[in-house]
CSV table of C-alpha atoms in Angstrom, one decimal:
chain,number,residue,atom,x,y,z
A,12,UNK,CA,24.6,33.0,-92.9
A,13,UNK,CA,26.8,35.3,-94.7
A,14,UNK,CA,29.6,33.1,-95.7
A,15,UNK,CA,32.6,35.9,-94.8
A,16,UNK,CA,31.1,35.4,-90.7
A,17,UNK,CA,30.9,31.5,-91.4
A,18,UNK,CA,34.7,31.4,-92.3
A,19,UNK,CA,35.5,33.3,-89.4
A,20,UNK,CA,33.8,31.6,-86.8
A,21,UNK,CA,35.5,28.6,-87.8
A,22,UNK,CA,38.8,30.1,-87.9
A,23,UNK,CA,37.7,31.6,-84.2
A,24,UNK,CA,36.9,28.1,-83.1
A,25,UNK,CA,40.2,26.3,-85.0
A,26,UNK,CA,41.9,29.2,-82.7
A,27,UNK,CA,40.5,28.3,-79.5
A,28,UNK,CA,41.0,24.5,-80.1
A,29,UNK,CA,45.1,25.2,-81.1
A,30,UNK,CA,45.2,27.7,-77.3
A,31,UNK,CA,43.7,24.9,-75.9
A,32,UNK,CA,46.1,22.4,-76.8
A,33,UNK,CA,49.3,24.9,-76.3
A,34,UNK,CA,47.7,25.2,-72.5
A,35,UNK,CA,48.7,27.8,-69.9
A,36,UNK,CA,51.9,28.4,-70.7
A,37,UNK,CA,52.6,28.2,-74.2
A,38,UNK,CA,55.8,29.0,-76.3
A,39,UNK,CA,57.2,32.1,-77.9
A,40,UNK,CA,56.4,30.8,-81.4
A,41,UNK,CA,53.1,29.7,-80.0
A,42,UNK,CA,51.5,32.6,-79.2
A,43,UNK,CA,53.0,33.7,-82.7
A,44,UNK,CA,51.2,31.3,-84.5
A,45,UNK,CA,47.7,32.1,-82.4
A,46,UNK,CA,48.8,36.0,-83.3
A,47,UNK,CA,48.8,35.1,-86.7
A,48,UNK,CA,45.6,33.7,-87.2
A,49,UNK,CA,44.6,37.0,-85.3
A,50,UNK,CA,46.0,38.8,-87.6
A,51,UNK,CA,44.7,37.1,-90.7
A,52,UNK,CA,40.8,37.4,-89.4
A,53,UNK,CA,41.6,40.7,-88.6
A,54,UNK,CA,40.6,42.5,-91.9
A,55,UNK,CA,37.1,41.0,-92.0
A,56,UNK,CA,36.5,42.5,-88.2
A,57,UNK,CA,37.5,45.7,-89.9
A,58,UNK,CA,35.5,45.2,-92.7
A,59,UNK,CA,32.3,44.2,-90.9
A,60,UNK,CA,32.9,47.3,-89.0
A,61,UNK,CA,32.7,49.4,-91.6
A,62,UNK,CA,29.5,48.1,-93.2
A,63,UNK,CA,25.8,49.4,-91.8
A,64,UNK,CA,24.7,47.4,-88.7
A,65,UNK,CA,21.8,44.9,-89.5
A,66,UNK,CA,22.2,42.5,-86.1
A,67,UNK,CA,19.7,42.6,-83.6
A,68,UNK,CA,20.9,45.3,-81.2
A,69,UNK,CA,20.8,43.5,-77.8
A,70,UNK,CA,24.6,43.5,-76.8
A,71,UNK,CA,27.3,41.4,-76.2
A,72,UNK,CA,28.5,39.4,-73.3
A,73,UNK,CA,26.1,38.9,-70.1
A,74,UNK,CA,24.2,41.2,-68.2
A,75,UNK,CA,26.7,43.0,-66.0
A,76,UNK,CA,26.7,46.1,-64.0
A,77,UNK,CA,23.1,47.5,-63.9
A,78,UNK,CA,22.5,45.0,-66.7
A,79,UNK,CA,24.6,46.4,-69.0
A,80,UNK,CA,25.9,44.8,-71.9
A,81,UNK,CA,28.9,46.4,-74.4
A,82,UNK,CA,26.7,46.9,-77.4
A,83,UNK,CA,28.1,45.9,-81.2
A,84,UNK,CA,30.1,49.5,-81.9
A,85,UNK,CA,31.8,49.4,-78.3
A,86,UNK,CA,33.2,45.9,-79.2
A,87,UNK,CA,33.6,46.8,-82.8
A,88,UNK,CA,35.8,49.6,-81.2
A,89,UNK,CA,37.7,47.3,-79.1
A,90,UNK,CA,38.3,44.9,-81.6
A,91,UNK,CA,39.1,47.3,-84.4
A,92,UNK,CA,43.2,46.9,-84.9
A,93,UNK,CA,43.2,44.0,-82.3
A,94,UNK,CA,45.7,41.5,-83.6
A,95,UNK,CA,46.0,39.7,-80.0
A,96,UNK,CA,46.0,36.3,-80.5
A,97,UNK,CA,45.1,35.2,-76.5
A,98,UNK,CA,41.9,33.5,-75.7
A,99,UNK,CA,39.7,36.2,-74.5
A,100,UNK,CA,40.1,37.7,-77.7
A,101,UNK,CA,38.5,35.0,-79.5
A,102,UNK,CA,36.0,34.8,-77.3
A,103,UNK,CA,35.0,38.8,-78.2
A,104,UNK,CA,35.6,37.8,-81.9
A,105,UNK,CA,32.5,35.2,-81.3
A,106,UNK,CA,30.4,37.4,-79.6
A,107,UNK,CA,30.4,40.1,-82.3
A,108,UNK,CA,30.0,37.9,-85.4
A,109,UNK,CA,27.1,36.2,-83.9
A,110,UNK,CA,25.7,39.9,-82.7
A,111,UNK,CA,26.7,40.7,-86.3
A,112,UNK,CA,25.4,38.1,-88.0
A,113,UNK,CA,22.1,38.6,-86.0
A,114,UNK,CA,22.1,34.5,-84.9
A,115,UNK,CA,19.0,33.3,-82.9
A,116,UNK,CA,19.9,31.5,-79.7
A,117,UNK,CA,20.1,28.2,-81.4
A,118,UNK,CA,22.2,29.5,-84.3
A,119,UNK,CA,24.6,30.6,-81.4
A,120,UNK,CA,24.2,27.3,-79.6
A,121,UNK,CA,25.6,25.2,-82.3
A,122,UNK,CA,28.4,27.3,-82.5
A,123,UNK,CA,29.2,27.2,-78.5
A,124,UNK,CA,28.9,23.7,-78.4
A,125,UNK,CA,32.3,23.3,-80.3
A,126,UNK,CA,34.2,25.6,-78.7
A,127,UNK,CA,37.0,23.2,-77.0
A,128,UNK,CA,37.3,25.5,-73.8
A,129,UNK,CA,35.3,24.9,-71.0
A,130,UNK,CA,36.0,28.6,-69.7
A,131,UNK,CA,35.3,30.5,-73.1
A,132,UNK,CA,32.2,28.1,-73.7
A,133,UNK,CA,31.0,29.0,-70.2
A,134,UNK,CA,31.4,32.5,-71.1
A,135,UNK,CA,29.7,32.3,-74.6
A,136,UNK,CA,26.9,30.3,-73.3
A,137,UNK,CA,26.2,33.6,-70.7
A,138,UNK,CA,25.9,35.8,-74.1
A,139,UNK,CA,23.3,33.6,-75.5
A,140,UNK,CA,21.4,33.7,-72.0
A,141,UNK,CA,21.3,37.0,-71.8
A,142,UNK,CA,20.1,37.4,-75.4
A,143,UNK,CA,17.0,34.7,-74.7
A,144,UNK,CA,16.4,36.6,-71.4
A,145,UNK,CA,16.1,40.2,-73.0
A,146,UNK,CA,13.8,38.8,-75.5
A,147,UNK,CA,11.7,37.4,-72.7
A,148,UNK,CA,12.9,33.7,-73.1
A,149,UNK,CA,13.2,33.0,-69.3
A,150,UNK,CA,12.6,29.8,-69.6
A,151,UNK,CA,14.8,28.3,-72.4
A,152,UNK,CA,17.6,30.2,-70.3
A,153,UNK,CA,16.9,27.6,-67.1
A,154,UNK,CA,16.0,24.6,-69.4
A,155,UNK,CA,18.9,25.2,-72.9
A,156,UNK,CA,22.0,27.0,-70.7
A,157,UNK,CA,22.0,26.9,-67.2
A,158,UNK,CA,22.5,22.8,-67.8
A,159,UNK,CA,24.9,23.3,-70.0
A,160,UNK,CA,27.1,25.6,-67.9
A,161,UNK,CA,29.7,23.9,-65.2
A,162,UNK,CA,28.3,23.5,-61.9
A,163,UNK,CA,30.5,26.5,-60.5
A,164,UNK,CA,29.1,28.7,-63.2
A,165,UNK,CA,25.2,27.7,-63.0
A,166,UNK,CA,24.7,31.1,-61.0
A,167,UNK,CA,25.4,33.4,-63.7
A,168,UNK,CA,22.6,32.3,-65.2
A,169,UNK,CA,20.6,32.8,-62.6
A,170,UNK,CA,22.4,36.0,-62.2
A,171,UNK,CA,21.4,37.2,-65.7
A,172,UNK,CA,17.4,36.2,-65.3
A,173,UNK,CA,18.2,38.2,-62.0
A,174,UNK,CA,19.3,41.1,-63.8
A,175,UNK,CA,16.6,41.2,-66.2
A,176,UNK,CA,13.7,40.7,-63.8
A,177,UNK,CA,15.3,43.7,-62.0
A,178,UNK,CA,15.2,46.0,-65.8
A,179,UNK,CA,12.0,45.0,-66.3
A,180,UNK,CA,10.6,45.8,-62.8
A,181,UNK,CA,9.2,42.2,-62.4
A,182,UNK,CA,9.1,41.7,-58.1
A,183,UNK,CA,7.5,38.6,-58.5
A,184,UNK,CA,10.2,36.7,-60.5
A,185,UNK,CA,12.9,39.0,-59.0
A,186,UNK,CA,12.6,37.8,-55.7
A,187,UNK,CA,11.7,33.9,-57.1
A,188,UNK,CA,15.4,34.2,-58.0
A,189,UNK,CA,16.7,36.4,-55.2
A,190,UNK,CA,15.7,34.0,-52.5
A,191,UNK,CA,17.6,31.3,-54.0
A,192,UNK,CA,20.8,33.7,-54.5
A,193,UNK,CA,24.3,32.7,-52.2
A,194,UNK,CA,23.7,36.5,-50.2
A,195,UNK,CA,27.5,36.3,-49.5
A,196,UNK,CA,29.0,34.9,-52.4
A,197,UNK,CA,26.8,37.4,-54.9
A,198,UNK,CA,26.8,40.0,-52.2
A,199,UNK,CA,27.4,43.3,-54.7
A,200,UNK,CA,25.6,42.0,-57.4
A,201,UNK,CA,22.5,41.6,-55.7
A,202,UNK,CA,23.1,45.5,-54.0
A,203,UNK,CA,23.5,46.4,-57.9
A,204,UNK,CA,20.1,44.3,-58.5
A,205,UNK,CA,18.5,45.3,-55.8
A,206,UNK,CA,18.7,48.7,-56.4
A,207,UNK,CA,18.1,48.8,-59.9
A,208,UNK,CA,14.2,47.0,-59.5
A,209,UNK,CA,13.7,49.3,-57.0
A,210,UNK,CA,14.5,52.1,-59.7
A,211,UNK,CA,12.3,50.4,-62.4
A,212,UNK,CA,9.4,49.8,-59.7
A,213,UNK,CA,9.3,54.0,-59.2
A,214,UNK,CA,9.9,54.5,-62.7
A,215,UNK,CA,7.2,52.0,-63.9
A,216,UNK,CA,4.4,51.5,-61.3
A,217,UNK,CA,5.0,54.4,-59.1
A,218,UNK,CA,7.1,55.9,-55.8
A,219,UNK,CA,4.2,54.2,-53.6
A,220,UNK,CA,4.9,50.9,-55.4
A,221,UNK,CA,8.1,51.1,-55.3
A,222,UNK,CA,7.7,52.3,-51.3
A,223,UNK,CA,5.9,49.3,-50.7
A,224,UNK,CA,8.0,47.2,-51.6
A,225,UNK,CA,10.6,48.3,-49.6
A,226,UNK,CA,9.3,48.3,-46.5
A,227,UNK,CA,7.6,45.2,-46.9
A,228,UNK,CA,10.7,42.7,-48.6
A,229,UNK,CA,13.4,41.8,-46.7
A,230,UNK,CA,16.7,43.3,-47.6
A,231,UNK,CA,15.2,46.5,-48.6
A,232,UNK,CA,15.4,49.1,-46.7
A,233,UNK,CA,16.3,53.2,-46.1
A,234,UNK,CA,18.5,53.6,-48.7
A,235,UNK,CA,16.4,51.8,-51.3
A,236,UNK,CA,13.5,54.0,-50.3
A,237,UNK,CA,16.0,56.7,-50.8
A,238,UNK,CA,16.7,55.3,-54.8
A,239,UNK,CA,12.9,54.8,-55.3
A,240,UNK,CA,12.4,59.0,-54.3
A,241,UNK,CA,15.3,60.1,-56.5
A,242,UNK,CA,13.7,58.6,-59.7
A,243,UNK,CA,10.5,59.8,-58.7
A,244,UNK,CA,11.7,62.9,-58.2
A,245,UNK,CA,13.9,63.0,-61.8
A,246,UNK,CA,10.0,62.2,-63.2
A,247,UNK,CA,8.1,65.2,-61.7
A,248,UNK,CA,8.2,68.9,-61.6
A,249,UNK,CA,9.1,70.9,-58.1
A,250,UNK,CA,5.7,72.0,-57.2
A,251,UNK,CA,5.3,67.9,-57.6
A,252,UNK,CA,8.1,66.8,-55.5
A,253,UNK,CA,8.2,69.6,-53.2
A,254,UNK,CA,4.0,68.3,-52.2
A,255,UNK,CA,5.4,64.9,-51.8
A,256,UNK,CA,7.7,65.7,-49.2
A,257,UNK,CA,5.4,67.6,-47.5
A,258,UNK,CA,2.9,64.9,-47.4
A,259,UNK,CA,5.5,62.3,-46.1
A,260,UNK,CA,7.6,64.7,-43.5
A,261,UNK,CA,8.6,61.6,-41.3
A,262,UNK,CA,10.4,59.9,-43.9
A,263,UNK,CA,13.2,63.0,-43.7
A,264,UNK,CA,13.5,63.5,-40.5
A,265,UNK,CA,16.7,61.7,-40.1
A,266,UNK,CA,18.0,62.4,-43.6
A,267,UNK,CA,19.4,66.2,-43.7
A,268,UNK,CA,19.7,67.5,-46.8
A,269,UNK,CA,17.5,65.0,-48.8
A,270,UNK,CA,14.4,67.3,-49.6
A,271,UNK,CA,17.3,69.1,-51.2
A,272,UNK,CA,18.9,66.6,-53.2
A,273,UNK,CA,15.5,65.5,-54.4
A,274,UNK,CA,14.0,69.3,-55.3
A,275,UNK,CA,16.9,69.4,-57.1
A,276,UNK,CA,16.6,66.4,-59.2
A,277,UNK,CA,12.9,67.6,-60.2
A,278,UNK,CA,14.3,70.8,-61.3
A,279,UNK,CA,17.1,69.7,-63.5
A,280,UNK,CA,15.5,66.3,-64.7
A,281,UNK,CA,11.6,66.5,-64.2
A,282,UNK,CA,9.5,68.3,-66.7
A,283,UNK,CA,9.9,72.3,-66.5
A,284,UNK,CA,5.9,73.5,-66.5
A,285,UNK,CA,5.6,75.9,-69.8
A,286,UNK,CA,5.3,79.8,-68.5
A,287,UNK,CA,7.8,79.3,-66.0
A,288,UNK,CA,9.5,82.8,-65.6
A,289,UNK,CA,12.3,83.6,-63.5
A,290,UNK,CA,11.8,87.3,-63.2
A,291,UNK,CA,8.5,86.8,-62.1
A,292,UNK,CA,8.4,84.1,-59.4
A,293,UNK,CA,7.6,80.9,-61.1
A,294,UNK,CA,10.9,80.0,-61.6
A,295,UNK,CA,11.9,78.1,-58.3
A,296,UNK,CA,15.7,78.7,-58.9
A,297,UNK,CA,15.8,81.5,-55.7
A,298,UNK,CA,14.4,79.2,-53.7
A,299,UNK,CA,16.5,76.3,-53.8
A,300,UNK,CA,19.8,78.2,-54.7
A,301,UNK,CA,19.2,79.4,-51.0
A,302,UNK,CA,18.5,76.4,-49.6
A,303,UNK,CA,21.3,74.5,-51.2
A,304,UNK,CA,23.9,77.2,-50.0
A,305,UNK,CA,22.7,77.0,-46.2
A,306,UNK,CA,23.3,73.5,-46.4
A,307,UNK,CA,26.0,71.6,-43.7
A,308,UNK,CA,28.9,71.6,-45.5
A,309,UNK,CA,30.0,68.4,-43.8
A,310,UNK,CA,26.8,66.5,-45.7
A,311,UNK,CA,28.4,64.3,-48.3
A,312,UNK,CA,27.3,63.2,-51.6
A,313,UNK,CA,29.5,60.1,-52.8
A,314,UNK,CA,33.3,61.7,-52.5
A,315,UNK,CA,31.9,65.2,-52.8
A,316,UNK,CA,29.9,67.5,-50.4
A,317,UNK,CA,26.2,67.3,-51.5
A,318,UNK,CA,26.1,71.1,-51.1
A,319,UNK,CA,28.7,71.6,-53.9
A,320,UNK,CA,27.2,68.4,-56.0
A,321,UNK,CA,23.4,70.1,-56.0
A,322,UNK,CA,25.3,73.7,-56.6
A,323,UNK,CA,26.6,72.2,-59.7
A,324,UNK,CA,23.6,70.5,-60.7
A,325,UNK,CA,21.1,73.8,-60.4
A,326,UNK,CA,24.2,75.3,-62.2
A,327,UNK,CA,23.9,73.3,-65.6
A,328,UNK,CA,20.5,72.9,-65.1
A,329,UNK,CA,20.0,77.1,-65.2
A,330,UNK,CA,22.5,77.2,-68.0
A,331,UNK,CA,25.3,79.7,-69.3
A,332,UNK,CA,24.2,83.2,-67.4
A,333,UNK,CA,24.1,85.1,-64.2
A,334,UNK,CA,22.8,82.2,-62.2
A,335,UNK,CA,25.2,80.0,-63.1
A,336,UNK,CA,28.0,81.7,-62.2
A,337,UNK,CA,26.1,82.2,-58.8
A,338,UNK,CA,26.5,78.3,-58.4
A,339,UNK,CA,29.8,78.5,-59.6
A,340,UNK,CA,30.8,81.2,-56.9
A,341,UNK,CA,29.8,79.2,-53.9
A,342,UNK,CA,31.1,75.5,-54.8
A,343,UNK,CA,34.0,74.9,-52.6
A,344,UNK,CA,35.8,72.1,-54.3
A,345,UNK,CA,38.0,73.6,-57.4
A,346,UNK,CA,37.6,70.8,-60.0
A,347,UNK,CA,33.9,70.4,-59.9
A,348,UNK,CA,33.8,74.2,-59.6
A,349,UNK,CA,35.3,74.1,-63.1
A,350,UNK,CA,32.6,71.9,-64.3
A,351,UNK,CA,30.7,75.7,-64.8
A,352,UNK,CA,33.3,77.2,-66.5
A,353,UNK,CA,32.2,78.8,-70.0
């Protein structure tokens, strides 16, 4: 190991041992001394920062939102001028040297095992798990972390092999680890999750795959049939999508303004067939321009009305021209309206 990271790990850990024994509320010319030590690792953070990346590219702390992790310029970024000597800090400090340093999971291990802080510990143990699951080490996550952890914690870990499963599309292990989730406790993590397999399922195995498994798993239902169609529809062209809804008619029958949302996905994200013309007919733009503006104005898309949302989507996805300001002219909200300007 480079021997600049090996000094500051052990300055990061002599840090979180002196926090630990100030405890919650420590004095005025405690929390100078642990901003001191801040300060004085602070120039190798900056250093490091400045030198090419050579770690392994997988992130720092645990799989969160999606399953995304801050990767090493994000926390560079935040840590860049941070002379903040509180305990979450340190824990970041950790996380980015061993990111930096490009330390397998036993490397990291070693390190965790000293930190005197059940709470950071807990945390830094989650990095390493979500490192081991993203290289496909499932197993070493149950049998080297989720032991290790405090009971309280245990389901993060589970959380982060449910995250993964979820990014890599993997129903089988997915709902292994979903059955044995607390529902209510991990309620909005498991939407997140949920809706994210469904995604990789489309993207990965197909819309009838991912169709499938929504009407045939329970806690799946409408509106995860409704994520599986938009990613579908963000992989395929209109003359695509637009055959898919006609073949499946009954599936938006109760949803107004779907066979919108979705022709209008395929024509800003979906592949654009080569010839298309739009002054003589290929071009679908006519088409759903008017079926976007005769849209119910009450439909909503998030905090927005889906008709203005899809205007402004056809609208970037024409680009700078007559068209677009045609989009521009019929959105009724101001600020996304602005969104076409130039």
């Amino acid at each position: 190991m480079n021997p600049r990271i090996h000094n500051a790990l052990t300055r990061c850990l002599h840090a979180i041992a002196l926090d630990n024994t100030f405890g919650y509320s420590p004095s005025a010319e405690q929390k100078a001394q642990l901003d001191a030590l801040a300060v004085e690792i602070q120039p190798l953070i900056d250093a490091l920062a400045a030198e090419p990346y050579a770690g392994k590219g997988l992130g720092c702390g645990y799989l969160g939102h999606r399953g995304y992790r801050t990767p090493w310029a994000g926390m560079m970024y935040q840590l860049r001028g941070n002379r903040s000597g509180d305990s979450l800090s340190w824990k970041d400090r950790i996380e980015v040297l061993f990111d930096t340093a490009g330390l397998d999971a036993s490397e990291m291990l070693a390190w965790t095992l000293q930190v005197d802080d059940d709470i950071l510990r807990d945390h830094l143990l989650l990095h390493i798990a979500a490192d081991l699951a993203i290289e496909g080490e499932m197993a070493r996550v149950e049998q080297e972390i989720t032991p290790r952890l405090r009971p309280d914690m245990a389901h993060r870990a589970d959380r982060v092999l449910l995250m993964e499963y979820a990014r890599r599309g993997d129903v089988d292990n997915f709902l292994r680890k979903h059955k044995k989730s607390e529902q209510r406790k991990e309620r909005h993590t498991l939407l997140d999750a949920r809706e994210l397999l469904v995604e990789q399922v489309a993207a990965r195995q197909g819309l009838d795959a991912a169709l499938r498994l929504c009407e045939e798993t329970k806690g799946f239902g409408d509106s995860y049939r409704e994520t599986a169609m938009r990613t579908y529809a963000a992989t395929v062209n209109v003359a695509a999508m637009r055959a898919w809804i006609a073949a499946h008619a009954t599936l938006f029958a109760s949803t107004p303004g779907l066979e919108e949302e979705l022709l209008v996905k395929a024509y800003a994200k979906g592949p654009r067939p080569d010839g298309i013309d739009s002054n003589d007919g290929s071009d679908p733009f006519d088409e759903l321009f008017a079926r976007v503006d005769a849209l119910d104005k009450s439909l909503r898309h998030g905090a927005a009305r889906l008709r203005d949302a899809l205007l402004l989507d056809l609208g970037m996805a024409v680009g700078p021209g007559a068209r677009r300001l045609l989009c521009r002219k019929k959105i009724g909200n101001a600020s996304i309206k602005r969104e076409l300007d130039g």
